[in-house]
Amino acid sequence: MSYEPPRPVRGLLLTPEDKEAPARVHRLRRLGLADRPEPALDAFAGRLARLSGVPYAMVNFVGEDHQFFAGLSAPALAPFVREDGTAAVLGRTLPRDHGFCPHVVVRRKALVLEDVRDYPRFAGNPVVDEYGIHSYLGAPLIDSSGMALGTVCAADTAPRAWGKAGLDTIKALAADLVVRLERSAQDGLPL
């Protein structure tokens, strides 16, 4: 007889209530960052992926009912193959209840998950089964008005010890990016 560890209970993850979402969407539009890919943010995500040595890195803006990856670095040529043999390729949008970024935005704090399966609250998240995400590191993009616009995050398909250096790096990158986003909007210049 073989032992199979119990699978996480679907639906255990509760996406936190986000009362700032309507104001955030308005602020993102004013900054010119509403639901469109931004090549400079793709380059930023690519740099973060290389720095972190991960397959996934994103600049994610969280709306009322979905998340939008304005910056995305993902393995398009080598999609994650699910247990049933089908392939998953990460696109630019996810429902708000997928992933970990909505938690970072509402908490307004960085989140480090070395192995998401170790946390009952996060183990049942759809991105674990859909894309094989097993570790996550994200920091909020908090603008000068104090609003959390979204996140900068990195994710891996294997457990990973991010350490203090990883946490410090993601927080510094998030702070630097917010300055660039606001300066670009203020000066009317591209990122």
PDB file of C-alpha atoms in Angstrom, residues 7-188:
ATOM      1  CA  ARG A   7      -4.384  17.207  -1.715  1.00  0.00           C
ATOM      2  CA  PRO A   8      -5.141  20.797  -0.657  1.00  0.00           C
ATOM      3  CA  VAL A   9      -8.803  21.570  -0.269  1.00  0.00           C
ATOM      4  CA  ARG A  10      -9.999  23.742  -3.143  1.00  0.00           C
ATOM      5  CA  GLY A  11     -11.558  26.989  -2.074  1.00  0.00           C
ATOM      6  CA  LEU A  12      -9.628  27.239   1.181  1.00  0.00           C
ATOM      7  CA  LEU A  13      -7.833  30.281  -0.166  1.00  0.00           C
ATOM      8  CA  LEU A  14      -9.922  33.343   0.470  1.00  0.00           C
ATOM      9  CA  THR A  15      -8.997  36.320  -1.627  1.00  0.00           C
ATOM     10  CA  PRO A  16      -9.021  39.282   0.733  1.00  0.00           C
ATOM     11  CA  GLU A  17     -11.604  42.013   0.354  1.00  0.00           C
ATOM     12  CA  ASP A  18     -10.107  44.929  -1.526  1.00  0.00           C
ATOM     13  CA  LYS A  19     -11.938  48.161  -0.742  1.00  0.00           C
ATOM     14  CA  GLU A  20      -9.318  50.252  -2.571  1.00  0.00           C
ATOM     15  CA  ALA A  21      -9.850  48.526  -5.925  1.00  0.00           C
ATOM     16  CA  PRO A  22     -12.113  51.181  -7.538  1.00  0.00           C
ATOM     17  CA  ALA A  23      -9.774  54.008  -6.481  1.00  0.00           C
ATOM     18  CA  ARG A  24      -6.769  51.958  -7.639  1.00  0.00           C
ATOM     19  CA  VAL A  25      -8.268  51.416 -11.087  1.00  0.00           C
ATOM     20  CA  HIS A  26      -8.902  55.165 -11.355  1.00  0.00           C
ATOM     21  CA  ARG A  27      -5.326  55.942 -10.257  1.00  0.00           C
ATOM     22  CA  LEU A  28      -3.865  53.426 -12.719  1.00  0.00           C
ATOM     23  CA  ARG A  29      -5.824  55.055 -15.553  1.00  0.00           C
ATOM     24  CA  ARG A  30      -4.564  58.492 -14.514  1.00  0.00           C
ATOM     25  CA  LEU A  31      -1.026  57.122 -14.599  1.00  0.00           C
ATOM     26  CA  GLY A  32      -1.650  55.632 -18.063  1.00  0.00           C
ATOM     27  CA  LEU A  33      -1.263  52.069 -16.823  1.00  0.00           C
ATOM     28  CA  ALA A  34      -4.665  50.540 -17.521  1.00  0.00           C
ATOM     29  CA  ASP A  35      -4.727  46.996 -18.958  1.00  0.00           C
ATOM     30  CA  ARG A  36      -2.119  47.277 -21.681  1.00  0.00           C
ATOM     31  CA  PRO A  37       1.274  45.614 -22.017  1.00  0.00           C
ATOM     32  CA  GLU A  38       4.181  47.986 -21.564  1.00  0.00           C
ATOM     33  CA  PRO A  39       7.467  47.015 -23.281  1.00  0.00           C
ATOM     34  CA  ALA A  40       9.550  48.748 -20.605  1.00  0.00           C
ATOM     35  CA  LEU A  41       7.740  46.752 -17.910  1.00  0.00           C
ATOM     36  CA  ASP A  42       8.282  43.532 -19.888  1.00  0.00           C
ATOM     37  CA  ALA A  43      12.002  44.391 -19.902  1.00  0.00           C
ATOM     38  CA  PHE A  44      11.824  45.077 -16.149  1.00  0.00           C
ATOM     39  CA  ALA A  45      10.157  41.679 -15.574  1.00  0.00           C
ATOM     40  CA  GLY A  46      12.779  39.987 -17.756  1.00  0.00           C
ATOM     41  CA  ARG A  47      15.548  41.582 -15.701  1.00  0.00           C
ATOM     42  CA  LEU A  48      13.856  40.441 -12.471  1.00  0.00           C
ATOM     43  CA  ALA A  49      13.528  36.883 -13.833  1.00  0.00           C
ATOM     44  CA  ARG A  50      17.226  36.803 -14.734  1.00  0.00           C
ATOM     45  CA  LEU A  51      18.281  38.334 -11.396  1.00  0.00           C
ATOM     46  CA  SER A  52      16.161  35.830  -9.476  1.00  0.00           C
ATOM     47  CA  GLY A  53      16.838  32.832 -11.705  1.00  0.00           C
ATOM     48  CA  VAL A  54      13.107  32.090 -12.048  1.00  0.00           C
ATOM     49  CA  PRO A  55      10.861  31.265 -14.999  1.00  0.00           C
ATOM     50  CA  TYR A  56       8.169  33.812 -14.059  1.00  0.00           C
ATOM     51  CA  ALA A  57       8.424  37.491 -13.144  1.00  0.00           C
ATOM     52  CA  MET A  58       5.689  40.099 -13.367  1.00  0.00           C
ATOM     53  CA  VAL A  59       4.695  43.691 -12.858  1.00  0.00           C
ATOM     54  CA  ASN A  60       1.083  43.171 -11.888  1.00  0.00           C
ATOM     55  CA  PHE A  61      -1.695  45.742 -11.542  1.00  0.00           C
ATOM     56  CA  VAL A  62      -4.675  44.498  -9.551  1.00  0.00           C
ATOM     57  CA  GLY A  63      -8.159  45.668 -10.520  1.00  0.00           C
ATOM     58  CA  GLU A  64     -11.613  45.006  -9.167  1.00  0.00           C
ATOM     59  CA  ASP A  65     -12.161  41.609 -10.790  1.00  0.00           C
ATOM     60  CA  HIS A  66      -8.869  40.699 -12.438  1.00  0.00           C
ATOM     61  CA  GLN A  67      -5.114  41.168 -12.431  1.00  0.00           C
ATOM     62  CA  PHE A  68      -3.174  42.463 -15.403  1.00  0.00           C
ATOM     63  CA  PHE A  69       0.491  41.748 -16.052  1.00  0.00           C
ATOM     64  CA  ALA A  70       1.687  44.970 -17.676  1.00  0.00           C
ATOM     65  CA  GLY A  71       5.168  43.493 -17.405  1.00  0.00           C
ATOM     66  CA  LEU A  72       5.620  39.773 -17.951  1.00  0.00           C
ATOM     67  CA  SER A  73       8.466  37.323 -18.308  1.00  0.00           C
ATOM     68  CA  ALA A  74       7.206  33.753 -18.735  1.00  0.00           C
ATOM     69  CA  PRO A  75       8.388  30.581 -20.486  1.00  0.00           C
ATOM     70  CA  ALA A  76       6.292  30.803 -23.671  1.00  0.00           C
ATOM     71  CA  LEU A  77       8.269  28.096 -25.464  1.00  0.00           C
ATOM     72  CA  ALA A  78       8.200  25.636 -22.566  1.00  0.00           C
ATOM     73  CA  PRO A  79       4.745  25.820 -20.994  1.00  0.00           C
ATOM     74  CA  PHE A  80       3.982  24.049 -17.757  1.00  0.00           C
ATOM     75  CA  VAL A  81       2.591  20.573 -18.419  1.00  0.00           C
ATOM     76  CA  ARG A  82      -0.180  19.688 -15.973  1.00  0.00           C
ATOM     77  CA  GLU A  83      -0.683  16.249 -14.456  1.00  0.00           C
ATOM     78  CA  ASP A  84      -3.366  15.514 -17.074  1.00  0.00           C
ATOM     79  CA  GLY A  85      -0.857  16.194 -19.889  1.00  0.00           C
ATOM     80  CA  THR A  86      -2.326  19.507 -21.042  1.00  0.00           C
ATOM     81  CA  ALA A  87      -0.130  22.604 -21.309  1.00  0.00           C
ATOM     82  CA  ALA A  88      -0.622  25.931 -19.571  1.00  0.00           C
ATOM     83  CA  VAL A  89       0.824  29.175 -20.890  1.00  0.00           C
ATOM     84  CA  LEU A  90       0.537  32.212 -18.654  1.00  0.00           C
ATOM     85  CA  GLY A  91      -1.239  35.104 -20.352  1.00  0.00           C
ATOM     86  CA  ARG A  92      -1.541  38.754 -19.395  1.00  0.00           C
ATOM     87  CA  THR A  93      -4.617  38.434 -17.182  1.00  0.00           C
ATOM     88  CA  LEU A  94      -5.710  36.275 -14.279  1.00  0.00           C
ATOM     89  CA  PRO A  95      -8.877  36.331 -12.222  1.00  0.00           C
ATOM     90  CA  ARG A  96      -8.445  38.240  -8.973  1.00  0.00           C
ATOM     91  CA  ASP A  97      -8.709  35.020  -6.932  1.00  0.00           C
ATOM     92  CA  HIS A  98      -5.723  33.415  -8.710  1.00  0.00           C
ATOM     93  CA  GLY A  99      -2.197  33.897  -7.465  1.00  0.00           C
ATOM     94  CA  PHE A 100      -0.789  35.718  -4.504  1.00  0.00           C
ATOM     95  CA  CYS A 101      -0.480  39.330  -5.668  1.00  0.00           C
ATOM     96  CA  PRO A 102      -3.976  40.382  -4.475  1.00  0.00           C
ATOM     97  CA  HIS A 103      -2.876  39.365  -0.972  1.00  0.00           C
ATOM     98  CA  VAL A 104       0.253  41.518  -1.252  1.00  0.00           C
ATOM     99  CA  VAL A 105      -1.792  44.514  -2.429  1.00  0.00           C
ATOM    100  CA  VAL A 106      -4.351  44.276   0.370  1.00  0.00           C
ATOM    101  CA  ARG A 107      -1.722  43.528   3.053  1.00  0.00           C
ATOM    102  CA  ARG A 108       0.549  46.268   1.663  1.00  0.00           C
ATOM    103  CA  LYS A 109       3.516  44.101   2.624  1.00  0.00           C
ATOM    104  CA  ALA A 110       5.925  41.846   0.816  1.00  0.00           C
ATOM    105  CA  LEU A 111       5.058  38.152   0.786  1.00  0.00           C
ATOM    106  CA  VAL A 112       7.600  35.334   0.774  1.00  0.00           C
ATOM    107  CA  LEU A 113       6.380  31.796   0.114  1.00  0.00           C
ATOM    108  CA  GLU A 114       9.314  29.410  -0.166  1.00  0.00           C
ATOM    109  CA  ASP A 115       6.964  26.492  -0.855  1.00  0.00           C
ATOM    110  CA  VAL A 116       3.328  27.525  -1.264  1.00  0.00           C
ATOM    111  CA  ARG A 117       2.237  23.962  -0.487  1.00  0.00           C
ATOM    112  CA  ASP A 118       3.445  24.461   3.106  1.00  0.00           C
ATOM    113  CA  TYR A 119       0.748  27.095   3.684  1.00  0.00           C
ATOM    114  CA  PRO A 120      -2.820  25.740   3.764  1.00  0.00           C
ATOM    115  CA  ARG A 121      -4.168  29.189   2.913  1.00  0.00           C
ATOM    116  CA  PHE A 122      -2.167  29.292  -0.341  1.00  0.00           C
ATOM    117  CA  ALA A 123      -1.674  25.618  -1.290  1.00  0.00           C
ATOM    118  CA  GLY A 124      -5.062  25.360  -2.991  1.00  0.00           C
ATOM    119  CA  ASN A 125      -4.562  28.443  -5.156  1.00  0.00           C
ATOM    120  CA  PRO A 126      -5.369  27.713  -8.816  1.00  0.00           C
ATOM    121  CA  VAL A 127      -1.885  28.809 -10.005  1.00  0.00           C
ATOM    122  CA  VAL A 128      -0.351  25.877  -8.130  1.00  0.00           C
ATOM    123  CA  ASP A 129      -2.154  23.320 -10.308  1.00  0.00           C
ATOM    124  CA  GLU A 130      -2.546  25.450 -13.457  1.00  0.00           C
ATOM    125  CA  TYR A 131       1.039  26.691 -13.791  1.00  0.00           C
ATOM    126  CA  GLY A 132       2.965  24.628 -11.268  1.00  0.00           C
ATOM    127  CA  ILE A 133       3.865  27.625  -9.106  1.00  0.00           C
ATOM    128  CA  HIS A 134       5.504  26.359  -5.933  1.00  0.00           C
ATOM    129  CA  SER A 135       7.327  29.446  -4.669  1.00  0.00           C
ATOM    130  CA  TYR A 136       6.531  33.159  -4.756  1.00  0.00           C
ATOM    131  CA  LEU A 137       8.191  36.425  -3.811  1.00  0.00           C
ATOM    132  CA  GLY A 138       6.288  39.684  -4.223  1.00  0.00           C
ATOM    133  CA  ALA A 139       6.365  43.272  -3.006  1.00  0.00           C
ATOM    134  CA  PRO A 140       3.705  45.984  -3.312  1.00  0.00           C
ATOM    135  CA  LEU A 141       4.035  48.987  -5.598  1.00  0.00           C
ATOM    136  CA  ILE A 142       3.028  51.748  -3.179  1.00  0.00           C
ATOM    137  CA  ASP A 143       2.857  55.166  -4.831  1.00  0.00           C
ATOM    138  CA  SER A 144       3.441  58.601  -3.313  1.00  0.00           C
ATOM    139  CA  SER A 145      -0.247  58.877  -2.396  1.00  0.00           C
ATOM    140  CA  GLY A 146       0.091  55.740  -0.258  1.00  0.00           C
ATOM    141  CA  MET A 147      -1.952  53.552  -2.610  1.00  0.00           C
ATOM    142  CA  ALA A 148      -0.833  50.016  -3.457  1.00  0.00           C
ATOM    143  CA  LEU A 149      -1.099  49.930  -7.269  1.00  0.00           C
ATOM    144  CA  GLY A 150      -0.009  46.352  -7.747  1.00  0.00           C
ATOM    145  CA  THR A 151       3.066  44.221  -7.282  1.00  0.00           C
ATOM    146  CA  VAL A 152       6.461  43.246  -8.549  1.00  0.00           C
ATOM    147  CA  CYS A 153       6.843  39.497  -8.161  1.00  0.00           C
ATOM    148  CA  ALA A 154       8.869  36.432  -9.034  1.00  0.00           C
ATOM    149  CA  ALA A 155       7.657  32.840  -9.030  1.00  0.00           C
ATOM    150  CA  ASP A 156       9.220  29.443  -9.539  1.00  0.00           C
ATOM    151  CA  THR A 157       7.954  25.962 -10.285  1.00  0.00           C
ATOM    152  CA  ALA A 158      10.202  24.543  -7.570  1.00  0.00           C
ATOM    153  CA  PRO A 159      10.440  25.394  -3.885  1.00  0.00           C
ATOM    154  CA  ARG A 160      13.039  28.078  -3.305  1.00  0.00           C
ATOM    155  CA  ALA A 161      14.724  29.702  -0.324  1.00  0.00           C
ATOM    156  CA  TRP A 162      14.456  33.397  -1.197  1.00  0.00           C
ATOM    157  CA  GLY A 163      16.273  34.563   1.928  1.00  0.00           C
ATOM    158  CA  LYS A 164      16.679  38.081   3.227  1.00  0.00           C
ATOM    159  CA  ALA A 165      18.645  39.081   0.125  1.00  0.00           C
ATOM    160  CA  GLY A 166      15.720  38.102  -2.123  1.00  0.00           C
ATOM    161  CA  LEU A 167      13.258  39.984   0.048  1.00  0.00           C
ATOM    162  CA  ASP A 168      15.453  43.092   0.169  1.00  0.00           C
ATOM    163  CA  THR A 169      15.945  42.965  -3.609  1.00  0.00           C
ATOM    164  CA  ILE A 170      12.245  42.673  -4.470  1.00  0.00           C
ATOM    165  CA  LYS A 171      11.342  45.495  -2.087  1.00  0.00           C
ATOM    166  CA  ALA A 172      14.039  47.781  -3.526  1.00  0.00           C
ATOM    167  CA  LEU A 173      12.989  46.992  -7.105  1.00  0.00           C
ATOM    168  CA  ALA A 174       9.352  47.759  -6.256  1.00  0.00           C
ATOM    169  CA  ALA A 175      10.274  51.110  -4.670  1.00  0.00           C
ATOM    170  CA  ASP A 176      12.455  52.076  -7.650  1.00  0.00           C
ATOM    171  CA  LEU A 177       9.766  51.100 -10.146  1.00  0.00           C
ATOM    172  CA  VAL A 178       7.100  53.225  -8.432  1.00  0.00           C
ATOM    173  CA  VAL A 179       9.356  56.272  -8.737  1.00  0.00           C
ATOM    174  CA  ARG A 180       9.828  55.546 -12.467  1.00  0.00           C
ATOM    175  CA  LEU A 181       6.083  55.035 -13.019  1.00  0.00           C
ATOM    176  CA  GLU A 182       5.151  58.310 -11.330  1.00  0.00           C
ATOM    177  CA  ARG A 183       7.948  60.278 -12.993  1.00  0.00           C
ATOM    178  CA  SER A 184       6.909  58.937 -16.397  1.00  0.00           C
ATOM    179  CA  ALA A 185       3.268  59.917 -15.822  1.00  0.00           C
ATOM    180  CA  GLN A 186       4.207  63.344 -14.465  1.00  0.00           C
ATOM    181  CA  ASP A 187       6.623  64.202 -17.262  1.00  0.00           C
ATOM    182  CA  GLY A 188       4.570  62.550 -20.003  1.00  0.00           C
TER     183      GLY A 188
END
